[in-house]
Coordinates of C-alpha atoms in Angstrom, one line a residue:
Chain A
X1 CA 0.0 0.0 0.0
X2 CA 2.8 2.4 0.8
X3 CA 4.3 2.1 -2.6
X4 CA 0.9 2.8 -4.1
X5 CA 0.5 6.1 -2.3
X6 CA 4.1 7.1 -2.8
X7 CA 3.5 6.4 -6.5
X8 CA 0.5 8.6 -6.3
X9 CA 2.5 11.5 -4.9
X10 CA 5.1 11.0 -7.6
X11 CA 2.3 10.9 -10.2
X12 CA 0.8 14.2 -8.8
X13 CA 4.2 15.8 -9.2
X14 CA 4.7 14.5 -12.7
X15 CA 1.2 15.6 -13.8
X16 CA 1.7 19.1 -12.4
X17 CA 5.1 19.3 -14.1
X18 CA 3.5 18.2 -17.4
X19 CA 0.8 20.8 -16.8
X20 CA 3.4 23.5 -16.4
X21 CA 5.1 22.4 -19.6
X22 CA 1.7 22.6 -21.3
X23 CA 1.2 26.1 -20.0
X24 CA 4.5 27.1 -21.4
X25 CA 3.7 25.5 -24.8
X26 CA 0.5 27.6 -25.0
X27 CA 2.7 30.7 -25.0
X28 CA 4.7 29.4 -28.0
X29 CA 1.5 28.6 -29.8
X30 CA 0.1 32.0 -29.2
X31 CA 3.0 33.7 -30.9
Chain B
X1 CA -28.2 40.7 14.4
X2 CA -27.1 42.2 17.7
X3 CA -25.2 45.4 18.4
X4 CA -22.6 43.2 20.1
X5 CA -22.0 41.5 16.7
X6 CA -21.7 44.8 14.9
X7 CA -19.4 46.3 17.5
X8 CA -17.2 43.2 17.4
X9 CA -16.9 43.3 13.6
X10 CA -16.1 47.0 13.7
X11 CA -13.5 46.6 16.4
X12 CA -12.0 43.6 14.5
X13 CA -11.6 45.6 11.3
X14 CA -10.1 48.7 13.0
X15 CA -7.5 46.7 14.9
X16 CA -6.8 44.6 11.8
X17 CA -6.1 47.6 9.6
X18 CA -4.0 49.3 12.3
X19 CA -1.8 46.2 12.4
X20 CA -1.8 45.3 8.7
X21 CA -0.3 48.7 7.6
X22 CA 3.1 48.2 9.4
X23 CA 3.0 44.5 8.5
X24 CA 2.7 45.5 4.9
X25 CA 5.9 47.7 5.2
X26 CA 7.8 44.7 6.6
X27 CA 6.4 42.3 4.0
X28 CA 7.4 44.7 1.2
X29 CA 11.0 44.7 2.5
X30 CA 11.0 40.9 2.7
X31 CA 9.7 40.7 -0.9
X32 CA 12.1 43.3 -2.4
X33 CA 15.1 41.6 -0.9
X34 CA 16.3 44.5 1.2
X35 CA 17.2 44.6 4.9
X36 CA 14.2 44.1 7.2
X37 CA 13.7 46.9 9.8
X38 CA 14.6 45.6 13.3
X39 CA 15.8 42.3 12.1
X40 CA 19.2 43.1 10.6
X41 CA 20.8 40.6 12.9
X42 CA 19.0 37.7 11.1
X43 CA 20.8 38.6 7.9
X44 CA 23.8 36.4 9.0
X45 CA 21.5 33.5 9.6
X46 CA 19.9 34.0 6.2
X47 CA 23.3 33.9 4.5
X48 CA 24.3 30.8 6.5
X49 CA 21.2 29.0 5.2
X50 CA 22.1 29.8 1.6
X51 CA 25.6 28.7 2.1
X52 CA 24.6 25.4 3.7
X53 CA 21.9 24.8 1.0
X54 CA 24.2 25.8 -1.8
X55 CA 21.9 28.5 -3.0
X56 CA 23.1 31.5 -4.9
X57 CA 20.8 34.2 -3.6
X58 CA 21.7 36.6 -6.3
X59 CA 20.7 34.2 -9.1
X60 CA 17.3 34.8 -10.5
X61 CA 14.8 32.4 -12.0
X62 CA 12.4 32.4 -14.9
X63 CA 8.8 31.3 -14.2
X64 CA 9.5 27.7 -15.2
X65 CA 12.6 27.4 -13.0
X66 CA 10.6 29.0 -10.2
X67 CA 7.7 26.6 -10.7
X68 CA 10.0 23.5 -10.8
X69 CA 11.8 24.5 -7.6
X70 CA 8.5 25.0 -5.9
X71 CA 7.0 21.7 -7.1
X72 CA 10.1 19.7 -6.2
X73 CA 10.3 21.3 -2.7
X74 CA 6.6 20.6 -2.0
X75 CA 6.7 17.1 -3.4
X76 CA 9.7 16.2 -1.2
X77 CA 7.8 17.7 1.7
X78 CA 4.7 15.5 1.0
X79 CA 6.9 12.4 0.8
X80 CA 8.6 13.4 4.1
X81 CA 5.3 13.9 6.0
X82 CA 3.9 10.7 4.6
X83 CA 7.0 8.7 5.7
X84 CA 6.9 10.4 9.2
X85 CA 3.3 9.3 9.7
X86 CA 3.9 5.8 8.5
X87 CA 6.8 5.4 10.8
X88 CA 5.6 7.3 13.9
X89 CA 5.2 4.2 16.0
X90 CA 8.9 3.6 15.8
X91 CA 9.9 7.2 16.5
X92 CA 10.4 9.2 19.7
X93 CA 8.1 11.8 21.3
X94 CA 5.2 9.4 21.3
X95 CA 4.2 9.0 25.0
X96 CA 0.8 7.5 24.1
X97 CA 2.4 4.9 21.9
X98 CA 0.2 5.8 19.0
X99 CA 0.5 3.5 16.1
X100 CA 1.4 4.2 12.5
X101 CA -1.2 6.1 10.5
X102 CA -3.0 4.1 7.8
X103 CA -1.6 4.6 4.3
X104 CA -4.6 6.4 2.8
X105 CA -4.9 8.7 5.8
X106 CA -1.2 9.5 5.8
X107 CA -1.4 10.2 2.1
X108 CA -4.4 12.5 2.6
X109 CA -2.7 14.4 5.5
X110 CA 0.6 14.8 3.7
X111 CA -1.1 16.4 0.7
X112 CA -3.3 18.4 3.0
X113 CA -0.5 20.0 5.0
X114 CA 1.7 20.6 2.0
X115 CA -1.0 22.3 0.1
X116 CA -1.8 24.7 3.0
X117 CA -5.3 23.0 3.3
X118 CA -4.9 21.2 6.6
X119 CA -8.0 19.2 6.0
X120 CA -8.0 16.6 8.8
X121 CA -9.7 13.3 8.3
X122 CA -8.2 12.2 11.6
X123 CA -8.6 13.3 15.2
X124 CA -5.2 14.9 16.3
X125 CA -5.0 13.8 19.9
X126 CA -6.0 10.2 19.0
X127 CA -3.8 9.8 16.0
X128 CA -0.7 11.9 15.8
X129 CA 2.5 11.7 18.0
X130 CA 4.1 14.8 19.2
X131 CA 6.9 14.3 16.8
X132 CA 4.5 14.0 13.8
X133 CA 2.6 17.1 15.0
X134 CA 5.8 19.2 15.4
X135 CA 8.2 18.0 12.7
X136 CA 5.7 17.0 10.0
X137 CA 2.6 19.1 10.4
X138 CA 3.9 22.3 12.1
X139 CA 6.9 22.2 9.7
X140 CA 4.6 22.1 6.7
X141 CA 2.5 24.9 8.3
X142 CA 5.5 27.1 7.9
X143 CA 6.6 25.9 4.5
X144 CA 3.2 25.9 2.8
X145 CA 2.6 29.4 4.1
X146 CA 6.0 30.6 2.9
X147 CA 5.3 28.9 -0.5
X148 CA 2.1 31.0 -0.8
X149 CA 4.0 34.2 0.0
X150 CA 6.7 33.3 -2.5
X151 CA 4.2 33.0 -5.3
X152 CA 2.6 36.3 -4.3
X153 CA 6.0 38.0 -4.4
X154 CA 6.7 36.5 -7.8
X155 CA 3.5 37.7 -9.2
X156 CA 4.0 41.2 -7.8
X157 CA 7.4 41.3 -9.4
X158 CA 5.8 40.4 -12.6
X159 CA 3.7 43.6 -12.4
X160 CA 6.5 45.7 -11.0
X161 CA 9.4 44.7 -13.2
X162 CA 10.2 46.0 -16.7
X163 CA 11.2 43.7 -19.6
X164 CA 13.0 41.0 -17.6
X165 CA 12.9 37.2 -17.7
X166 CA 13.2 36.9 -13.9
X167 CA 10.4 36.7 -11.3
X168 CA 12.9 36.2 -8.4
X169 CA 14.4 33.2 -6.7
X170 CA 12.1 30.7 -5.0
X171 CA 14.7 29.6 -2.4
X172 CA 15.3 33.2 -1.3
X173 CA 11.6 34.0 -1.1
X174 CA 10.9 30.8 0.9
X175 CA 13.8 31.5 3.3
X176 CA 13.0 35.2 3.8
X177 CA 9.3 34.6 4.3
X178 CA 10.0 32.0 6.9
X179 CA 12.9 33.7 8.7
X180 CA 11.7 37.3 8.8
X181 CA 7.9 36.9 9.0
X182 CA 6.5 33.5 10.0
X183 CA 9.1 32.5 12.6
X184 CA 9.2 35.8 14.6
X185 CA 5.5 36.3 14.5
X186 CA 4.9 32.6 15.5
X187 CA 7.3 33.0 18.5
X188 CA 5.5 36.1 19.7
X189 CA 2.1 34.7 19.2
X190 CA 2.8 31.3 20.8
X191 CA 4.1 33.1 24.0
X192 CA 0.9 35.2 24.0
X193 CA -1.2 32.0 23.7
X194 CA 0.6 30.3 26.5
X195 CA -0.2 33.4 28.6
X196 CA -3.8 32.9 27.8
X197 CA -3.7 29.2 28.9
X198 CA -2.7 27.3 25.8
X199 CA -0.6 24.3 26.8
X200 CA 2.9 23.6 25.7
X201 CA 4.5 20.4 27.1
X202 CA 5.6 16.8 26.2
X203 CA 3.6 15.1 29.0
X204 CA 1.7 11.9 28.7
X205 CA -2.1 12.3 28.6
X206 CA -3.7 12.8 32.1
X207 CA -6.5 10.6 33.4
X208 CA -8.8 12.3 35.8
X209 CA -11.7 10.8 37.8
X210 CA -15.1 12.3 37.0
X211 CA -17.1 13.8 39.9
X212 CA -19.9 11.5 38.9
X213 CA -20.3 9.0 36.0
X214 CA -21.6 10.3 32.8
X215 CA -23.7 8.2 30.4
X216 CA -24.1 9.2 26.8
X217 CA -24.8 7.7 23.4
X218 CA -22.6 7.5 20.5
X219 CA -23.1 6.1 16.9
X220 CA -22.3 2.5 16.7
X221 CA -19.5 1.7 14.2
X222 CA -19.0 -1.5 12.3
X223 CA -15.8 -3.4 11.6
X224 CA -15.1 -1.0 8.7
X225 CA -15.2 2.0 11.0
X226 CA -18.3 3.3 9.4
X227 CA -21.5 4.2 11.2
X228 CA -24.0 1.3 11.5
X229 CA -27.5 2.2 10.2
X230 CA -30.9 0.7 10.7
X231 CA -33.4 -0.3 8.1
X232 CA -34.6 3.3 7.8
X233 CA -31.1 4.6 7.2
X234 CA -30.9 6.2 10.7
X235 CA -27.6 5.7 12.6
X236 CA -27.7 3.0 15.3
X237 CA -26.7 4.5 18.7
X238 CA -25.2 2.7 21.7
X239 CA -24.9 3.9 25.4
X240 CA -21.5 4.4 27.0
X241 CA -20.8 5.2 30.7
X242 CA -17.6 7.1 31.5
X243 CA -16.1 7.3 35.0
X244 CA -12.8 8.8 34.0
X245 CA -11.7 11.3 31.4
X246 CA -8.5 11.5 29.5
X247 CA -7.1 15.0 29.1
X248 CA -4.8 15.2 26.1
X249 CA -1.5 17.1 26.4
X250 CA 1.1 18.2 24.0
X251 CA 3.1 21.0 22.4
X252 CA 0.0 23.0 21.4
X253 CA 0.9 26.7 21.5
X254 CA 3.8 26.3 19.0
X255 CA 1.5 24.7 16.5
X256 CA -1.4 26.9 17.3
X257 CA 0.5 30.1 16.5
X258 CA 1.5 29.2 12.9
X259 CA -1.8 27.4 12.4
X260 CA -3.4 30.9 12.5
X261 CA -0.7 33.1 11.1
X262 CA -0.1 30.8 8.2
X263 CA -3.8 30.4 7.5
X264 CA -3.3 26.7 7.9
X265 CA -6.1 25.8 10.3
X266 CA -5.2 22.2 11.2
X267 CA -5.9 21.8 14.9
X268 CA -3.7 20.0 17.4
X269 CA -7.0 18.6 18.8
X270 CA -10.0 17.3 17.0
X271 CA -12.2 20.1 18.3
X272 CA -9.7 22.7 16.8
X273 CA -10.2 26.2 18.2
X274 CA -13.3 25.1 20.1
X275 CA -10.9 23.2 22.5
X276 CA -10.1 25.2 25.6
X277 CA -6.4 24.2 25.3
X278 CA -6.2 25.7 21.8
X279 CA -8.4 28.7 22.3
X280 CA -9.0 29.4 26.1
X281 CA -10.4 32.9 26.3
X282 CA -12.4 35.5 24.4
X283 CA -9.2 37.5 24.0
X284 CA -7.3 34.5 22.6
X285 CA -10.2 34.0 20.2
X286 CA -10.1 37.7 19.1
X287 CA -6.4 37.6 18.5
X288 CA -6.6 34.3 16.7
X289 CA -9.0 35.9 14.2
X290 CA -6.6 38.9 13.8
X291 CA -3.7 36.5 13.2
X292 CA -5.6 34.7 10.4
X293 CA -6.1 38.0 8.5
X294 CA -2.8 39.8 9.5
X295 CA -0.5 38.6 6.7
X296 CA -3.2 38.5 3.9
X297 CA -4.2 42.0 4.7
X298 CA -0.6 43.1 5.1
X299 CA 0.3 41.6 1.7
X300 CA -2.2 44.0 0.1
X301 CA -0.3 47.0 1.5
X302 CA 3.0 45.3 0.5
X303 CA 1.6 44.9 -3.0
X304 CA 1.0 48.6 -3.3
X305 CA 4.5 49.4 -2.0
X306 CA 6.2 47.0 -4.3
X307 CA 4.4 48.2 -7.5
X308 CA 5.1 51.8 -6.5
X309 CA 1.5 52.9 -5.9
X310 CA 0.1 52.2 -2.5
X311 CA -3.4 53.1 -3.8
X312 CA -3.4 49.8 -5.8
X313 CA -3.0 47.7 -2.7
X314 CA -5.7 49.7 -0.9
X315 CA -8.1 49.1 -3.8
X316 CA -7.6 45.3 -3.6
X317 CA -8.0 45.4 0.2
X318 CA -11.1 47.5 -0.1
X319 CA -12.6 44.9 -2.5
X320 CA -11.8 42.1 -0.1
X321 CA -13.2 44.0 2.9
X322 CA -16.5 44.8 1.1
X323 CA -17.2 41.2 0.4
X324 CA -16.0 40.1 3.8
X325 CA -18.3 42.6 5.7
X326 CA -21.3 41.6 3.6
X327 CA -20.7 37.9 4.1
X328 CA -20.1 38.3 7.9
X329 CA -23.3 40.3 8.3
X330 CA -25.1 37.5 6.4
X331 CA -23.8 34.8 8.8
X332 CA -24.4 36.9 11.9
X333 CA -27.9 37.6 10.8
X334 CA -28.7 34.0 9.9
X335 CA -27.4 32.6 13.2
X336 CA -29.0 35.3 15.3
X337 CA -32.4 34.8 13.7
X338 CA -35.2 32.7 15.3
X339 CA -35.7 29.1 14.3
X340 CA -39.1 28.9 12.6
X341 CA -40.1 25.7 14.4
X342 CA -39.2 27.0 17.8
X343 CA -40.9 30.3 17.0
X344 CA -44.1 28.4 16.2
X345 CA -44.0 27.0 19.7
X346 CA -43.7 30.4 21.1
X347 CA -40.2 30.0 22.4
X348 CA -38.4 33.3 23.1
X349 CA -35.4 33.4 20.9
X350 CA -34.5 37.0 21.2
X351 CA -31.0 38.0 22.5
X352 CA -31.1 39.4 25.9
X353 CA -29.0 39.8 29.1
X354 CA -29.8 36.3 30.1
X355 CA -29.6 34.4 26.8
X356 CA -27.8 34.5 23.5
X357 CA -31.0 33.9 21.5
X358 CA -30.7 32.7 17.9
X359 CA -29.0 29.4 17.0
X360 CA -26.6 28.3 19.7
X361 CA -26.3 24.7 18.5
X362 CA -22.7 23.7 17.9
X363 CA -21.3 26.9 19.4
X364 CA -19.2 27.5 22.5
X365 CA -21.1 29.3 25.2
X366 CA -17.9 31.2 26.1
X367 CA -17.8 32.7 22.6
X368 CA -21.5 33.0 21.8
X369 CA -23.0 33.8 18.4
X370 CA -21.1 37.0 17.6
X371 CA -17.5 35.6 18.1
X372 CA -18.5 32.2 16.6
X373 CA -20.0 33.7 13.4
X374 CA -17.2 36.2 12.9
X375 CA -14.7 33.4 13.4
X376 CA -16.6 31.3 10.8
X377 CA -16.5 34.2 8.3
X378 CA -12.8 34.9 9.0
X379 CA -11.7 31.3 8.7
X380 CA -13.5 30.6 5.4
X381 CA -12.8 34.0 3.8
X382 CA -9.1 33.3 4.6
X383 CA -8.1 29.8 3.6
X384 CA -7.5 29.0 7.2
X385 CA -10.1 26.3 8.1
X386 CA -9.7 26.5 11.9
X387 CA -13.1 26.5 13.6
X388 CA -14.3 27.5 17.0
X389 CA -17.9 26.4 16.2
X390 CA -19.3 23.5 14.3
X391 CA -20.3 24.9 10.9
X392 CA -22.5 21.8 10.3
X393 CA -24.8 23.1 13.1
X394 CA -25.3 26.5 11.5
X395 CA -28.6 27.3 9.9
X396 CA -28.8 26.4 6.2
X397 CA -28.1 30.0 5.1
X398 CA -25.6 30.5 7.9
X399 CA -23.7 27.5 6.7
X400 CA -24.0 28.4 3.0
X401 CA -22.1 31.7 3.5
X402 CA -18.8 30.1 4.7
X403 CA -19.2 27.6 1.9
X404 CA -19.6 30.4 -0.7
X405 CA -16.7 32.3 0.8
X406 CA -14.5 29.2 0.0
X407 CA -16.1 28.8 -3.4
X408 CA -15.2 32.3 -4.4
X409 CA -11.7 31.0 -4.6
X410 CA -10.4 32.1 -1.2
X411 CA -9.7 35.5 -2.5
X412 CA -11.4 37.5 0.3
X413 CA -8.2 38.0 2.2
X414 CA -7.6 34.4 1.4
X415 CA -4.6 32.3 2.4
X416 CA -1.2 33.7 3.1
X417 CA -0.1 34.8 -0.4
X418 CA -2.7 32.8 -2.1
X419 CA -5.4 35.3 -1.3
X420 CA -3.5 38.1 -2.9
X421 CA -2.4 36.2 -6.0
X422 CA -6.0 34.9 -6.4
X423 CA -7.4 38.4 -6.2
X424 CA -4.9 39.7 -8.6
X425 CA -6.0 37.1 -11.1
X426 CA -9.5 38.4 -10.7
X427 CA -8.2 41.9 -11.2
X428 CA -6.7 40.8 -14.5
X429 CA -10.1 39.4 -15.4
X430 CA -11.8 42.6 -14.3
X431 CA -9.6 44.8 -16.5
X432 CA -10.1 42.4 -19.4
X433 CA -13.9 42.7 -19.1
X434 CA -13.7 46.4 -18.7
X435 CA -11.4 46.5 -21.8
X436 CA -14.1 44.6 -23.8
X437 CA -16.7 47.1 -22.7
X438 CA -14.8 50.3 -23.6
X439 CA -12.9 48.9 -26.6
X440 CA -9.4 49.2 -25.3
X441 CA -6.6 46.7 -24.9
X442 CA -6.8 45.7 -21.2
X443 CA -4.0 47.0 -19.1
X444 CA -3.2 46.6 -15.4
X445 CA -0.5 48.5 -13.6
X446 CA 1.0 49.5 -17.0
X447 CA 1.2 45.9 -18.3
X448 CA -0.9 45.1 -21.3
X449 CA -2.9 41.9 -20.8
X450 CA -2.6 39.7 -23.8
X451 CA -4.2 36.5 -24.9
X452 CA -1.6 34.3 -23.1
X453 CA -2.3 36.0 -19.8
X454 CA -6.0 35.6 -20.3
X455 CA -5.6 31.9 -21.1
X456 CA -3.7 31.4 -17.9
X457 CA -6.2 33.5 -16.0
X458 CA -9.0 31.3 -17.3
X459 CA -7.2 28.2 -16.2
X460 CA -6.5 29.6 -12.7
X461 CA -10.1 30.6 -12.2
X462 CA -11.6 27.4 -13.5
X463 CA -9.4 24.7 -12.0
X464 CA -11.1 24.8 -8.6
X465 CA -14.7 24.8 -9.7
X466 CA -13.9 21.8 -11.9
X467 CA -12.4 20.0 -8.9
X468 CA -15.2 20.9 -6.6
X469 CA -18.1 20.1 -8.9
X470 CA -16.7 17.0 -10.5
X471 CA -15.6 15.7 -7.1
X472 CA -19.0 16.3 -5.6
X473 CA -20.7 14.7 -8.5
X474 CA -18.5 11.6 -8.4
X475 CA -19.0 11.3 -4.6
X476 CA -22.8 11.5 -4.8
X477 CA -22.9 8.9 -7.6
X478 CA -20.8 6.3 -5.9
X479 CA -21.7 4.1 -2.9
X480 CA -18.3 4.8 -1.4
X481 CA -19.1 8.5 -1.5
X482 CA -22.6 8.2 0.0
X483 CA -21.4 5.8 2.7
X484 CA -19.8 8.6 4.6
X485 CA -23.0 10.7 4.9
X486 CA -24.6 10.7 8.3
X487 CA -27.5 13.1 7.3
X488 CA -29.1 11.9 4.0
X489 CA -30.9 14.5 2.0
X490 CA -30.1 18.1 1.2
X491 CA -27.9 18.5 4.3
X492 CA -25.9 15.4 3.3
X493 CA -25.3 16.9 -0.1
X494 CA -24.1 20.1 1.6
X495 CA -21.6 18.1 3.6
X496 CA -20.1 16.6 0.5
X497 CA -20.1 19.9 -1.4
X498 CA -18.6 21.6 1.6
X499 CA -15.8 18.9 1.8
X500 CA -14.8 19.3 -1.9
X501 CA -15.1 23.1 -1.7
X502 CA -12.9 23.2 1.3
X503 CA -10.3 20.8 -0.2
X504 CA -10.0 22.2 -3.6
X505 CA -9.8 25.8 -2.3
X506 CA -7.3 24.7 0.3
X507 CA -9.4 25.8 3.3
X508 CA -9.6 22.7 5.3
X509 CA -12.6 23.3 7.5
X510 CA -15.3 20.7 7.5
X511 CA -19.0 20.3 8.0
X512 CA -19.3 17.6 10.7
X513 CA -21.4 14.6 9.8
X514 CA -19.3 13.4 6.9
X515 CA -17.1 10.4 7.7
X516 CA -14.2 11.3 5.5
X517 CA -11.5 9.1 6.8
X518 CA -12.1 6.4 4.3
X519 CA -9.9 5.4 1.3
X520 CA -12.4 7.0 -1.1
X521 CA -12.5 10.4 0.5
X522 CA -8.9 10.4 1.5
X523 CA -7.9 9.8 -2.1
X524 CA -10.5 12.0 -3.8
X525 CA -9.9 14.9 -1.4
X526 CA -6.1 14.6 -1.8
X527 CA -6.6 14.9 -5.6
X528 CA -8.7 18.1 -5.0
X529 CA -6.2 19.6 -2.6
X530 CA -3.1 19.0 -4.6
X531 CA -4.4 20.2 -7.9
X532 CA -6.5 23.0 -6.2
X533 CA -3.1 24.3 -5.0
X534 CA -0.5 23.6 -7.6
X535 CA -2.6 23.6 -10.8
X536 CA -3.5 27.2 -9.8
X537 CA 0.0 28.2 -8.8
X538 CA 1.5 27.1 -12.1
X539 CA -0.6 29.3 -14.4
X540 CA -0.1 32.2 -11.9
X541 CA 3.6 31.8 -12.2
X542 CA 3.2 31.7 -15.9
X543 CA 1.3 35.0 -15.8
X544 CA 4.1 36.4 -13.6
X545 CA 6.7 35.4 -16.1
X546 CA 4.8 36.7 -19.1
X547 CA 4.1 40.1 -17.4
X548 CA 7.7 40.4 -16.2
X549 CA 8.9 40.2 -19.8
X550 CA 6.7 43.1 -20.8
X551 CA 7.6 46.8 -20.6
X552 CA 5.7 48.8 -18.0
X553 CA 3.7 51.6 -19.8
X554 CA 3.1 55.0 -18.4
X555 CA -0.5 55.8 -17.6
X556 CA -2.2 58.2 -20.0
X557 CA -5.6 59.8 -20.4
X558 CA -7.0 56.6 -21.8
X559 CA -5.8 54.3 -19.0
X560 CA -8.5 52.9 -16.8
X561 CA -7.7 53.8 -13.2
X562 CA -7.5 50.7 -11.0
X563 CA -7.3 52.4 -7.7
X564 CA -10.7 54.1 -7.5
X565 CA -14.1 53.0 -6.3
X566 CA -15.3 52.1 -9.9
X567 CA -12.6 49.5 -10.2
X568 CA -13.2 48.2 -6.7
X569 CA -16.9 47.8 -7.6
X570 CA -15.9 46.1 -10.8
X571 CA -13.5 43.7 -9.0
X572 CA -16.2 42.8 -6.4
X573 CA -18.7 42.2 -9.2
X574 CA -16.4 39.9 -11.2
X575 CA -15.5 37.9 -8.1
X576 CA -19.2 37.5 -7.2
X577 CA -20.3 36.8 -10.7
X578 CA -17.7 34.1 -11.3
X579 CA -18.6 32.5 -8.0
X580 CA -22.3 32.7 -8.5
X581 CA -22.2 31.4 -12.0
X582 CA -20.1 28.4 -11.0
X583 CA -21.9 27.4 -7.8
X584 CA -25.5 28.5 -7.7
X585 CA -26.9 25.2 -9.2
X586 CA -25.0 23.2 -6.6
X587 CA -25.9 25.5 -3.7
X588 CA -29.5 25.3 -4.8
X589 CA -29.4 21.5 -4.3
X590 CA -27.9 21.8 -0.8
X591 CA -28.4 24.8 1.6
X592 CA -31.1 26.5 -0.4
X593 CA -33.3 23.4 -0.5
X594 CA -32.6 22.9 3.2
X595 CA -33.6 26.5 4.0
X596 CA -36.8 26.1 2.1
X597 CA -37.6 22.8 3.9
X598 CA -37.2 24.7 7.2
X599 CA -40.0 27.0 6.2
X600 CA -42.2 24.6 4.3
X601 CA -44.5 23.8 7.2

């Protein structure tokens, strides 16, 4: 179970990181 | 509403503004990187931290670098708090020999404290060791508040700077916010609280003999920890007789201080600020409310100083204050009003010298209706979540207002840092709407608002409603979501809606009655808390980066003033409009229906 929730925390981080990258890409597309 | 309530509100606002102005000057110095008045001696400590951590304080970050540093720091913090809870049974400072926290509860709590939510699915004195409370939870109280302040400083720099790629250095902002603001204030405040009677010790819990046995009923729980219900769906009760009482101890004052100052809200005890060891006196109650608003209000003044026009900060503060006063009056009026069923029986419910009148259910008699309703408005306007009364016992409309204050996005003073950056996002939205109306390119503080800033603004504004409404919808559709509801019907819906509103907006307060310490709610609310925090911070940092890169234009005759009453009105209107559009249908299904049921016969 611990590994599951640690994995979930890592997943949260990764998704937010990807979200940040997506926000940055929106700027490139807007230009 | 009584004169006592109005006088308390007026006194609260006067004292708050008197304290927030000097606080704003200090916060501005913390944000601009200069020496902080009266704390020059801490500069050496600051430099030592940078040296030990290998941080180059002069190096600046673009928004992406800032966001990555912030995310890495908070993710590591979450993993640390999770591990601490899972291992607490093996660790010291645990006189009650409390066991390890279950994985799903530890996961929920780790995300909750890292995201400045401090939602508590557990009861503190029955669950957490002193080490976990101090090192894990109190530590995150400081770091999550400092993270919010750092993001606010970064956004202010985006407005204030001219054609640069930098929005500051996250490590410097984090360190300075903690060292110069949160630690000194918490030290002072915790000493004050101890003077009022808040405890601070490492003693084991004390068993005391009751003067006479007490028999009471509690809901029976099954093997799964959930309330057992009869065929009609009503909870099955069982009788318990107590001859002794266990008095919980612990290092409370040190956690209580930052719990308020950092708008965290997670109580050492399950009863939170209704517990006499957390909030012993009317004076401690008043100062706790001030502590919740002190930094959010001070940051408005700091914003004005840092952008070079104090009137801008005052305008933002005025918009916050207007909404806050209106909401507070609504809660006070609802809770002081007579219950229709009791009124029909001819019961005298008027406030007088011998009774509080109104609705006293769930409120501490030592605080009464005035101090309980003001506290409720303060704690939900700010993203604090500490409670000194049970919001679940408020009247339907009295409970709806705290819920709506959270749903507005925690921008009415809001969390430490998050209230200001949330309100500035609404300010961008307001100038955009005004720009559409008058046919000019929107501009705020000399920065032209382009399509990219509006995309990020839209994301920042819409993330939390999506989390709240989708989360509530999923919970009411699934058996796992409905299993935790102790009050079926409109009130049960309100409990679920309140939980997701609280989690996604990083408030942390709760309607009682929802058994949320289940794998379903621990996981769902953790999702809402994490993304309600960081999926809002990311677009805000993106806005800061985009604005920083732009030149700052001088105001001309066509520039819409953003420091006058017209803009304040527009800003208030935009905040309310967005909140109302997002949440009225959901509120209609919960508190509005419950209110109508109250008067239906």
